[in-house]
Amino acid sequence: MPRSLRIAVITVLGFLLSTLVDLAFDTESTLGLDTLFKIRGPQATPEQMVIVAMDEASETHFGVGQDLTRWREFHAKLLDQLNRQGASLIVFDLQFIAPNHRVDPILADAMRAAGKVLINECVQKFRRGVEDFYGREECSDRNKMPAISREGEPATTLSERLVVMRKLSPTPAIAQAALDSSPFYLINDSEDDPIRESWTFYDALAEAPSLPVLAWFYYQQASSDYPNEQPLSAWLTAQRRACANSPNLDQRAKQLICAGDSRYLNYYGPPRTLRMESYADVYEGKVEDLQGKVIFVGRANRQFSPGKSDFFPTPYSDSRTGKMAGVEIMATQFANLLEDRFIEIPAPGWLISSLFGLLIALLLVGFAGWPGIVLSLVFASAYAGSSVWLFGQRYWWVPVAGPLLIQLPLSWLLSLAWSRYDLMRERGRILEFVSRVFPQWVGMLPAAPGQWTESANAGIAKSEKDVSGLCLATDIEDYTAIAAQHSPREMWTLLNTYYQVLGHPVVSHDGVIADVTGDAMMAVWFDAPATQQRRSACLAALEMATAVASFNLSSSQEPLATRIGLHEGDLTLGSLDAGSSSHYRAIGDTVNIASRIQGVNKYLGTRILAAQSIATDLEGIVTRPVGTFRVVGRAEPLNLVEVVGKISGDPPSNKMHALFADGLAAFQEGRWPEATRLFQAALVVDANDGPSRFYLQKALHYSEMPPLAWDGIVVLDGK
């Protein structure tokens, strides 16, 4: 095949495959853009704006719960407070649909007195009749019927392809008191994909400007020669229809009005990166420095709260940061307008991808084999570095996922295939020549490349591996009772988030998750020095306990109390074949013992227990012995320690631990009255210490009915 044709094939096939994959999976956004954000990291935020968050602390402080209409009785005083501090503009990410006749007049008076309050308007989108309704949360339930039914035709349903959008204005008392109002409807309000774009104008809603755009023009109006039109929302709609014919508009404003109806958001970082103050603190005057600021008021949780409405994934979202509140996305768009820092696409993506593919093809064809691959890799690295630099410095987004993850490997594959093809053709020519000229040498030629010989399979690795490692077992307390209260789908959603929280510490400390079954997870550490394995596993266990506690606080479901057990010894890691599928597992007595140790937590009221050998040479981690136990199914007793926490430097003295240690020694020696006194003293210091409570009950029982033969070992009759 001619070189020019090979260049064309590599270029065209790479571009077509990259385009098809992007159309099917949106790889350029999910991998390319999101990765560029994470590489760039958080950015400095503008000082002219503040988010007043209707957060969990404020909900508790005011006792309003999830009902947004109950907040209105506090909005009037909030407006007075912001007005006294000299806020330049106040934007409510609230829609005020349902009236509250008791407090609406007071709130309306406060809005008029402030004279600078913008409010949100509800946008509803209907698709396939009542089966597919979209709208942000304050578009209350009474509005969730199709628009066509609300106009007097209850028997009529929307067609399969019909899409209806409508705007619901705020209640009249509030709407008339506000300076202006406009909608803020996110591009994929109803989807689970990250929010990457935001509307500037809603052409489907009679060219209405979005609320951040409206706020930006009001802010500019206060500090420049922008027209004094009132209300600006109607004026902006007229300007968009006439494509900005006002002579007072600068080029940037004209471009914003006349260009497309959406822009790519330039996020400053994960949720809560923008300056955010608690509603309750601002309400009580505890927050200062609001002079001249643009204030955005809306719901914004401070903690990751899965399942909350009006919270959306962004390129920075993960199991640790959670989703971003709608009001913070609104403030991000306003900040982008303020700094003119939207993400821009400098040239059509197909053009950049085509040029990338062409240059790669030229290198691979011009320098056949490994030299071409090395040169193409150097060029691709330079392209990736330039993409990251342009994104960070110029806010330009050029394709990275398609060129680097699809076009480059495909080009390598085609190049190597052609090299192989050329090699085979060359060998065929040599074999033909030798056959004709030196037929006696034919048997001495090497086998064709890739041909298997009898010894070719000698080095295949076995599917199992024997190691000396450490096993960590977890279990959820009262899981059966919790599962009985929920549907399978609800439990799947809860456990999916739970295991993300549980698994992150394992991976971050170089562990391997060997199995997840129902309410239990098994992780292993191996191929590392024993001291390093012990420390990594203990740190992972402590971080898991902390992460689960935070998860339980932020979750609206029942808390998932997690017990953890650690043991070390011999393991076999391998693949078990079951039918037509294979499962990778850790097998051995070490796994079973770790599970039994985990179960001892139930008796002692602890969270993390480990075999005593694991506490050897641990630096920076506090442990304490909790006794010797004989568990179900195992004759050999286990000496166990509780993994208490992390420290820096020498461990501080702990009076309760000292009393417990003395009591445990007396208990194991059969001095029941002395043990009883010491455990009672330990509980005076810490009434919540589970091991002291467990041994106190045992000592009291043995004081009355001493065991016939006592060896200091506690026998447990259950898992």
XYZ file of C-alpha atoms in Angstrom:
719
model
C 0.000 0.000 0.000
C 1.457 3.409 -0.939
C 2.645 5.606 1.929
C 0.209 8.393 1.095
C -2.701 5.946 1.271
C -1.510 4.625 4.626
C -1.339 8.172 5.982
C -4.884 8.809 4.774
C -6.202 5.557 6.277
C -4.613 6.208 9.691
C -5.920 9.782 9.730
C -9.469 8.989 8.608
C -10.002 5.806 10.643
C -8.661 7.437 13.819
C -10.876 10.466 13.363
C -13.999 8.405 12.557
C -13.569 6.033 15.508
C -12.885 8.934 17.874
C -16.004 10.735 16.632
C -18.221 7.653 16.922
C -17.035 6.865 20.455
C -17.563 10.487 21.490
C -21.080 10.489 20.043
C -21.895 7.255 21.884
C -20.249 7.974 25.253
C -19.463 11.724 25.270
C -15.829 10.880 26.036
C -14.531 14.348 25.231
C -16.562 15.795 28.091
C -16.547 12.954 30.617
C -12.841 12.181 30.196
C -11.315 15.159 28.429
C -12.906 18.244 29.980
C -13.355 16.734 33.452
C -9.720 15.587 33.510
C -8.498 19.039 32.468
C -10.402 20.571 35.394
C -8.894 18.114 37.860
C -5.352 18.608 36.528
C -5.692 22.384 36.671
C -7.096 22.288 40.196
C -8.956 25.006 42.139
C -8.616 28.645 41.079
C -8.808 31.977 42.911
C -12.397 33.193 43.143
C -13.670 36.757 42.595
C -14.086 38.855 45.741
C -17.200 40.711 44.569
C -19.633 37.907 45.388
C -20.785 35.887 48.404
C -23.146 32.904 48.672
C -25.486 32.967 51.662
C -26.147 29.267 52.179
C -29.432 27.977 53.542
C -27.413 25.109 55.007
C -27.981 22.334 57.536
C -26.887 24.506 60.460
C -29.386 27.204 59.493
C -32.176 24.653 59.004
C -31.571 23.428 62.536
C -31.180 26.947 63.948
C -34.494 28.174 62.540
C -36.315 24.838 62.722
C -37.595 25.135 59.155
C -36.708 21.677 57.836
C -37.104 21.066 54.102
C -40.108 23.385 53.566
C -38.765 26.393 51.650
C -41.893 28.502 52.277
C -41.113 28.494 56.029
C -37.862 30.349 55.337
C -39.726 33.436 54.130
C -40.418 34.754 57.594
C -36.644 35.178 57.975
C -35.887 36.636 54.523
C -37.126 40.124 55.435
C -34.656 40.535 58.306
C -31.909 39.022 56.134
C -32.607 41.669 53.487
C -32.467 44.421 56.105
C -29.142 43.090 57.354
C -27.675 42.905 53.833
C -29.006 46.358 52.992
C -27.425 47.882 56.114
C -24.083 46.364 55.186
C -24.248 47.869 51.697
C -24.662 44.813 49.467
C -24.868 45.994 45.865
C -27.265 43.300 44.594
C -29.184 40.417 46.193
C -30.096 37.402 44.055
C -32.483 34.755 45.414
C -32.145 31.284 43.892
C -35.683 30.717 45.130
C -38.843 30.729 43.050
C -41.574 31.799 45.516
C -44.258 29.816 43.653
C -46.551 28.841 46.531
C -47.913 31.890 48.410
C -47.482 32.357 52.143
C -50.091 35.024 52.912
C -48.880 35.513 56.471
C -45.336 36.608 55.675
C -45.385 37.540 51.961
C -46.438 41.190 52.608
C -43.578 41.642 55.109
C -41.091 40.138 52.671
C -42.441 42.263 49.834
C -41.968 45.441 51.905
C -38.367 44.446 52.660
C -37.720 43.830 48.960
C -39.078 47.225 48.004
C -37.013 48.907 50.704
C -33.865 47.205 49.459
C -34.628 47.996 45.812
C -32.015 45.560 44.528
C -33.492 42.083 44.825
C -33.632 39.649 41.900
C -35.578 36.402 42.142
C -35.714 33.129 40.236
C -38.582 32.017 38.024
C -39.622 28.394 37.704
C -39.116 26.619 34.380
C -40.904 23.347 33.722
C -40.178 20.951 30.896
C -42.630 18.203 29.923
C -41.808 15.270 27.709
C -44.045 12.248 27.097
C -46.857 13.691 29.155
C -46.825 13.185 32.915
C -44.157 10.477 32.682
C -41.280 12.879 32.210
C -41.456 16.107 34.195
C -38.427 18.272 34.850
C -38.156 21.345 37.027
C -36.203 22.547 40.028
C -37.561 21.663 43.421
C -39.652 24.694 44.316
C -41.891 24.149 41.275
C -44.273 22.556 43.769
C -46.244 19.334 43.317
C -49.413 21.120 42.305
C -47.655 22.280 39.142
C -46.453 18.820 38.098
C -49.263 18.159 35.611
C -48.857 18.690 31.864
C -49.419 22.206 30.635
C -51.988 20.964 28.137
C -54.067 19.446 30.962
C -53.852 22.611 33.039
C -55.554 24.475 30.233
C -58.810 22.582 30.524
C -58.328 19.369 28.544
C -57.741 16.669 31.190
C -58.322 13.850 28.694
C -55.568 15.028 26.346
C -52.051 13.616 26.631
C -48.872 14.889 25.095
C -47.490 13.034 22.088
C -44.343 10.909 22.427
C -42.148 13.472 20.670
C -43.769 16.681 21.921
C -41.637 18.813 24.253
C -43.307 21.616 26.192
C -41.497 24.260 28.225
C -43.192 26.928 30.267
C -42.267 29.539 32.823
C -44.136 29.958 36.117
C -43.905 33.437 37.611
C -43.529 33.978 41.373
C -46.546 34.765 43.485
C -47.742 38.312 42.535
C -46.951 39.970 45.868
C -43.319 38.907 45.649
C -42.971 39.399 41.888
C -44.145 43.030 42.081
C -41.839 43.860 44.989
C -38.646 42.448 43.422
C -36.430 44.597 41.221
C -36.649 41.951 38.479
C -36.921 38.218 37.890
C -35.667 35.662 35.420
C -35.365 31.855 35.188
C -32.334 29.719 35.945
C -32.871 26.315 34.398
C -29.837 24.028 34.029
C -29.170 22.293 30.732
C -29.522 18.787 32.175
C -31.523 19.502 35.307
C -33.043 16.028 35.121
C -29.933 14.014 34.305
C -27.080 12.516 36.344
C -24.338 13.808 34.040
C -22.137 16.644 35.298
C -23.303 20.188 34.572
C -20.782 21.569 32.083
C -22.822 24.229 30.279
C -25.298 26.848 31.419
C -27.877 28.847 29.491
C -27.307 32.529 28.850
C -30.685 33.017 27.138
C -33.699 30.711 26.961
C -34.770 31.008 23.332
C -37.449 28.370 23.917
C -38.948 30.743 26.518
C -39.289 33.834 24.319
C -35.569 34.755 24.500
C -35.642 35.286 28.279
C -32.202 35.974 29.846
C -30.950 33.619 32.533
C -30.812 34.962 36.069
C -26.950 35.195 36.241
C -26.926 37.193 32.969
C -29.629 39.486 34.300
C -27.670 39.953 37.553
C -24.488 40.756 35.609
C -26.204 43.476 33.570
C -27.694 45.028 36.732
C -24.251 44.934 38.334
C -22.711 46.577 35.253
C -25.506 49.127 35.184
C -24.557 50.294 38.662
C -20.928 50.908 37.708
C -20.963 51.937 34.017
C -22.917 53.699 31.287
C -25.282 50.825 30.606
C -28.856 51.943 29.830
C -31.174 52.573 32.752
C -33.943 50.428 31.305
C -36.467 48.996 33.770
C -36.976 46.118 33.978
C -33.771 44.917 32.368
C -35.175 41.419 31.687
C -37.653 42.762 29.112
C -35.006 45.056 27.632
C -32.524 42.166 27.280
C -35.166 40.045 25.553
C -35.801 42.861 23.085
C -32.064 43.309 22.525
C -31.605 39.599 21.771
C -34.471 39.650 19.265
C -32.931 42.708 17.570
C -29.351 41.449 18.114
C -28.175 44.234 20.436
C -28.949 47.358 18.436
C -28.402 49.678 21.413
C -25.435 52.048 20.824
C -24.532 52.014 24.536
C -23.523 48.344 24.546
C -19.855 47.414 24.304
C -18.570 44.566 22.147
C -18.521 42.038 24.973
C -22.149 42.686 25.905
C -23.235 42.505 22.262
C -21.468 39.187 21.832
C -23.134 37.821 24.977
C -26.568 38.873 23.733
C -26.190 37.878 20.075
C -24.056 34.723 20.288
C -25.248 31.213 21.149
C -27.615 30.560 24.017
C -25.190 28.651 26.294
C -21.587 28.805 27.528
C -19.230 26.245 29.075
C -18.805 26.946 32.780
C -15.317 27.535 34.153
C -15.604 25.989 37.619
C -13.280 27.420 40.254
C -13.072 24.145 42.146
C -15.189 21.514 43.925
C -18.343 22.431 45.858
C -17.903 25.201 48.457
C -14.911 26.759 46.671
C -16.694 30.097 46.231
C -17.011 32.185 49.389
C -19.974 30.798 51.298
C -21.471 32.098 54.547
C -24.156 30.446 56.633
C -27.596 32.042 56.372
C -27.966 32.001 60.164
C -24.644 33.824 60.664
C -25.523 36.560 58.166
C -29.041 36.829 59.592
C -27.631 37.462 63.083
C -25.046 39.989 61.875
C -22.026 37.777 62.548
C -20.664 38.207 59.007
C -19.100 41.473 57.921
C -17.309 42.680 54.789
C -20.415 42.557 52.566
C -20.074 46.142 51.333
C -20.526 46.268 47.553
C -20.899 42.490 47.236
C -23.337 40.619 45.023
C -25.167 38.230 47.333
C -26.609 34.905 46.130
C -29.105 33.314 48.524
C -30.059 29.656 48.126
C -29.845 26.144 49.474
C -26.312 24.781 49.794
C -25.373 21.923 52.115
C -21.932 22.007 53.716
C -21.670 18.210 53.866
C -21.958 15.539 51.190
C -25.651 14.602 51.316
C -26.606 11.918 48.784
C -30.203 12.075 47.626
C -30.744 15.794 48.257
C -32.628 17.621 45.523
C -31.321 20.687 43.677
C -27.737 19.415 43.881
C -25.900 18.516 40.700
C -22.679 16.737 39.706
C -19.876 18.863 38.242
C -16.480 17.920 36.738
C -15.027 18.064 40.278
C -17.671 15.821 41.883
C -16.643 12.541 43.481
C -17.602 10.459 46.512
C -15.666 12.826 48.780
C -16.787 16.245 47.524
C -20.345 15.343 46.547
C -22.538 17.436 44.249
C -22.767 21.205 43.861
C -25.780 23.250 44.901
C -27.758 24.990 42.171
C -27.074 28.382 43.756
C -23.310 27.776 43.567
C -23.600 26.908 39.869
C -25.555 30.124 39.388
C -22.859 32.091 41.228
C -20.181 30.356 39.126
C -21.822 31.561 35.911
C -22.046 35.091 37.316
C -18.359 34.930 38.300
C -17.452 33.783 34.783
C -19.378 36.766 33.389
C -17.681 39.064 35.871
C -14.174 37.930 34.891
C -14.955 36.948 31.274
C -13.575 33.487 32.058
C -15.859 30.966 30.365
C -14.342 27.837 28.859
C -13.891 28.491 25.137
C -13.357 26.150 22.175
C -10.747 27.908 19.981
C -11.440 25.857 16.821
C -13.852 23.121 15.713
C -13.008 19.872 17.431
C -13.065 17.881 14.184
C -10.411 20.171 12.694
C -8.032 19.794 15.659
C -8.564 16.014 15.809
C -7.943 15.700 12.067
C -4.676 17.675 12.259
C -3.551 15.592 15.242
C -4.279 12.361 13.386
C -2.501 13.600 10.251
C 0.689 14.512 12.130
C 0.681 11.180 13.980
C 0.227 9.332 10.675
C 3.119 11.249 9.093
C 5.425 10.264 11.958
C 4.381 6.612 11.994
C 4.624 6.145 8.252
C 7.770 8.243 7.857
C 9.553 6.405 10.695
C 8.309 2.830 10.533
C 8.251 0.628 13.616
C 9.360 1.632 17.111
C 11.087 4.890 16.082
C 7.789 6.192 14.731
C 5.935 5.073 17.867
C 8.476 6.833 20.112
C 8.299 10.049 18.056
C 4.496 9.943 18.019
C 4.505 9.458 21.787
C 6.756 12.503 22.189
C 4.443 14.542 19.965
C 1.341 13.302 21.843
C 2.969 14.230 25.175
C 3.705 17.720 23.856
C 0.106 17.982 22.643
C -1.234 16.872 26.040
C 1.016 19.354 27.856
C -0.069 22.162 25.533
C -3.731 21.257 26.084
C -3.298 21.431 29.849
C -1.415 24.753 29.602
C -3.979 26.331 27.262
C -6.792 25.210 29.546
C -5.136 26.600 32.645
C -3.896 29.890 31.148
C -6.296 30.731 28.323
C -9.354 28.645 29.350
C -9.227 26.943 25.946
C -10.612 23.451 25.644
C -9.056 21.421 22.843
C -9.841 17.730 22.319
C -7.709 15.429 24.467
C -9.678 12.238 25.131
C -10.267 11.335 21.473
C -6.772 12.115 20.167
C -4.855 10.582 23.093
C -7.060 7.640 24.068
C -8.483 6.587 20.694
C -6.627 8.072 17.735
C -3.117 7.499 19.100
C -3.550 3.797 20.129
C -5.448 3.029 16.907
C -2.674 4.647 14.874
C -0.096 2.555 16.723
C -2.114 -0.584 16.101
C -2.433 0.132 12.376
C 1.250 1.028 12.144
C 2.342 -2.181 13.880
C -0.083 -4.212 11.744
C 1.454 -2.774 8.597
C 4.966 -3.371 9.944
C 3.998 -6.971 10.625
C 2.469 -7.253 7.172
C 5.639 -5.844 5.577
C 7.774 -8.241 7.623
C 5.715 -11.229 6.578
C 5.857 -10.187 2.919
C 9.617 -9.735 3.159
C 10.043 -13.158 4.735
C 7.853 -14.657 2.016
C 10.096 -13.161 -0.632
C 13.211 -14.484 1.174
C 11.665 -17.946 1.527
C 10.717 -17.982 -2.164
C 14.255 -16.940 -3.158
C 15.884 -19.570 -0.929
C 13.508 -22.241 -2.181
C 14.527 -21.544 -5.756
C 18.266 -20.991 -5.317
C 19.241 -22.931 -2.135
C 16.480 -25.472 -1.512
C 18.671 -27.390 0.971
C 18.618 -24.386 3.377
C 14.837 -24.055 3.654
C 14.668 -26.151 6.834
C 17.225 -23.895 8.552
C 15.113 -20.732 8.312
C 13.579 -19.458 11.596
C 9.903 -19.970 12.220
C 7.589 -17.240 11.041
C 7.130 -14.404 13.570
C 4.388 -15.257 16.018
C 4.379 -18.991 15.240
C 3.874 -21.051 18.443
C 6.374 -23.764 19.255
C 6.088 -26.672 21.657
C 7.749 -24.729 24.483
C 5.873 -21.486 23.874
C 3.404 -22.053 26.728
C 6.022 -22.938 29.335
C 6.052 -19.517 30.958
C 2.341 -18.957 31.411
C 1.687 -17.717 34.939
C -0.465 -19.699 37.297
C -3.930 -18.357 38.143
C -3.259 -18.401 41.902
C -0.613 -16.965 44.211
C 0.440 -17.914 47.766
C 1.385 -14.894 49.862
C 2.017 -13.891 53.453
C -0.299 -10.980 53.979
C -2.789 -9.135 56.146
C -6.555 -9.329 55.870
C -9.120 -6.674 56.878
C -12.766 -7.752 57.271
C -15.755 -5.436 57.738
C -19.392 -5.989 58.598
C -22.449 -3.755 59.085
C -24.113 -4.023 62.491
C -27.831 -5.016 62.349
C -27.707 -5.131 58.548
C -30.590 -7.609 58.314
C -32.917 -5.301 60.262
C -31.910 -2.302 58.137
C -32.388 -4.205 54.860
C -35.855 -5.342 55.931
C -36.975 -1.690 56.109
C -35.987 -0.809 52.539
C -36.557 -1.999 48.985
C -33.686 -3.724 47.133
C -33.238 -0.627 44.965
C -32.968 1.653 48.023
C -30.413 -0.670 49.622
C -28.416 -0.808 46.382
C -28.255 2.996 46.240
C -27.261 3.235 49.925
C -24.610 0.491 49.736
C -23.184 1.816 46.468
C -22.332 5.117 48.164
C -21.285 3.348 51.392
C -18.734 1.103 49.656
C -17.262 4.062 47.790
C -16.657 5.691 51.168
C -15.350 2.416 52.646
C -13.082 1.496 49.746
C -11.224 4.790 49.334
C -8.998 4.384 52.460
C -8.044 0.856 51.372
C -6.896 1.964 47.927
C -5.162 5.097 49.248
C -3.082 2.911 51.601
C -2.042 0.403 48.902
C -4.537 -2.293 49.826
C -6.555 -4.494 47.469
C -10.310 -5.019 47.816
C -10.594 -8.799 47.452
C -14.341 -9.258 47.913
C -17.598 -7.370 48.554
C -20.579 -9.511 49.543
C -23.802 -8.014 50.870
C -22.849 -6.079 54.001
C -19.242 -7.335 54.185
C -16.019 -6.220 52.510
C -12.656 -8.013 52.512
C -9.350 -6.213 51.791
C -5.810 -7.594 51.751
C -2.241 -6.270 51.909
C 0.688 -8.306 50.557
C 4.031 -8.049 48.712
C 5.314 -5.490 51.230
C 7.325 -5.653 54.497
C 5.197 -6.846 57.422
C 5.641 -3.584 59.382
C 4.489 -1.543 56.387
C 1.465 -3.823 55.835
C 0.430 -3.514 59.494
C 0.723 0.263 59.554
C -1.083 0.695 56.210
C -3.941 -1.595 57.259
C -4.373 0.112 60.665
C -4.362 3.578 59.071
C -6.903 2.393 56.507
C -9.113 0.959 59.274
C -9.012 4.218 61.274
C -9.816 6.296 58.185
C -12.637 3.892 57.291
C -14.168 4.364 60.751
C -13.933 8.161 60.416
C -15.311 8.130 56.857
C -18.261 5.919 57.845
C -19.048 8.224 60.789
C -19.111 11.241 58.421
C -21.187 9.270 55.927
C -23.730 8.386 58.620
C -24.011 12.030 59.707
C -24.666 13.204 56.149
C -27.026 10.370 55.196
C -30.767 10.622 55.700
C -30.978 6.810 56.110
C -30.226 4.674 59.157
C -26.576 4.779 60.265
C -24.466 1.866 58.996
C -22.375 1.035 62.071
C -19.294 -0.768 60.748
C -17.147 -3.316 62.603
C -13.586 -4.044 61.445
C -11.274 -6.997 62.156
C -7.576 -7.423 61.233
C -5.463 -10.583 61.088
C -2.247 -11.596 59.332
C -0.934 -14.892 58.023
C -0.776 -17.043 54.908
C -3.230 -16.358 52.074
C -3.923 -17.737 48.633
C -5.024 -15.161 46.092
C -6.563 -16.635 42.993
C -9.374 -16.977 40.535
C -12.179 -19.419 41.324
C -14.085 -20.727 38.315
C -17.828 -21.059 38.764
C -19.634 -22.133 35.647
C -18.651 -19.803 32.826
C -17.391 -17.004 35.067
C -14.356 -16.464 37.302
C -14.127 -14.708 40.658
C -10.944 -13.383 42.269
C -10.803 -14.204 45.965
C -8.538 -14.343 49.015
C -8.676 -17.860 50.496
C -7.304 -19.262 53.739
C -7.681 -19.500 57.501
C -6.385 -15.910 57.840
C -9.531 -14.673 56.080
C -11.818 -16.657 58.371
C -10.020 -15.482 61.525
C -10.196 -11.835 60.421
C -13.965 -12.269 60.049
C -14.197 -13.841 63.531
C -12.135 -10.990 65.049
C -14.479 -8.517 63.413
C -17.377 -10.267 65.158
C -15.788 -9.822 68.627
C -16.478 -6.070 68.284
C -20.139 -6.872 68.888
C -19.359 -8.131 72.399
C -16.815 -5.480 73.384
C -18.662 -2.483 71.918
C -15.583 -1.561 69.868
C -15.135 -0.684 66.184
C -11.625 -1.939 65.262
C -9.986 -5.094 66.678
C -6.776 -6.751 65.524
C -4.610 -9.732 66.331
C -1.940 -8.815 68.891
C 0.889 -9.447 66.387
C -0.359 -6.560 64.245
C 0.374 -4.081 67.063
C 4.100 -4.942 66.846
C 6.348 -1.996 65.885
C 3.440 0.320 65.060
C 4.537 3.964 65.057
C 2.027 6.756 65.446
C -0.906 4.441 66.231
C -2.423 3.846 69.682
C -3.560 0.316 70.551
C -4.537 -1.409 73.788
C -4.821 -5.123 74.645
C -8.416 -6.219 75.250
C -7.878 -9.839 76.283
C -7.686 -13.410 75.023
C -10.693 -15.026 73.339
C -11.712 -18.403 72.015
C -14.090 -17.805 69.119
C -16.592 -20.152 67.497
C -15.023 -22.779 65.250
C -11.450 -22.252 66.473
C -9.719 -24.068 69.353
C -6.608 -21.881 69.491
C -7.244 -18.679 71.509
C -6.705 -15.220 70.015
C -4.920 -12.359 71.774
C -6.644 -9.188 70.583
C -5.940 -5.446 70.708
C -8.170 -2.487 69.982
C -6.853 -0.019 67.380
C -7.709 3.273 69.077
C -6.350 6.127 66.941
C -3.405 8.025 65.458
C -0.894 10.131 67.396
C 2.195 12.176 66.678
C 5.105 11.800 69.079
C 5.002 9.858 72.336
C 1.586 8.458 73.340
C -0.080 10.542 76.081
C -1.022 8.911 79.365
C -4.597 7.666 79.505
C -6.040 7.064 82.964
C -8.932 4.965 81.698
C -6.624 2.720 79.641
C -4.345 2.254 82.671
C -7.252 1.281 84.923
C -8.596 -1.091 82.261
C -5.167 -2.738 81.823
C -4.896 -3.337 85.602
C -8.440 -4.647 85.679
C -7.766 -6.992 82.747
C -4.676 -8.375 84.490
C -6.688 -9.007 87.687
C -9.506 -10.581 85.647
C -7.153 -12.960 83.844
C -5.604 -13.979 87.191
C -9.056 -14.712 88.656
C -9.054 -11.848 91.182
C -12.719 -11.020 90.577
C -13.371 -8.387 93.332
C -10.214 -6.470 92.380
C -11.143 -6.646 88.682
C -14.670 -5.420 89.476
C -13.337 -2.394 91.353
C -10.885 -1.449 88.593
C -13.432 -1.770 85.773
C -15.907 0.342 87.726
C -13.193 2.970 88.187
C -12.451 2.886 84.445
C -16.142 3.469 83.660
C -16.184 6.458 86.000
C -13.476 7.996 83.787
C -15.191 6.968 80.525
C -18.738 5.698 80.868
C -18.850 4.713 77.176
C -15.894 2.307 77.226
C -17.299 -0.951 75.857
C -14.506 -3.338 76.943
C -14.676 -2.118 80.574
C -18.439 -2.653 80.589
C -18.063 -6.146 79.076
C -15.450 -7.293 81.596
C -17.298 -5.710 84.527
C -20.326 -7.880 83.787
C -18.092 -10.956 83.457
C -16.253 -10.180 86.729
C -19.527 -9.697 88.625
C -20.848 -12.965 87.255
C -17.673 -14.904 88.082
C -17.629 -13.394 91.589
C -20.887 -15.216 92.273
C -20.240 -18.302 90.126
C -16.485 -18.819 89.571
C -15.585 -21.026 86.592
C -14.434 -24.529 87.477
C -11.179 -24.267 85.516
C -9.993 -20.758 84.735
C -7.183 -20.087 82.252
C -7.847 -16.384 81.606
C -9.489 -17.033 78.235
C -12.963 -15.647 77.437
C -15.049 -18.144 75.475
C -17.530 -16.609 73.022
C -20.481 -18.753 71.996
C -21.533 -16.711 68.954
C -20.059 -15.011 65.898
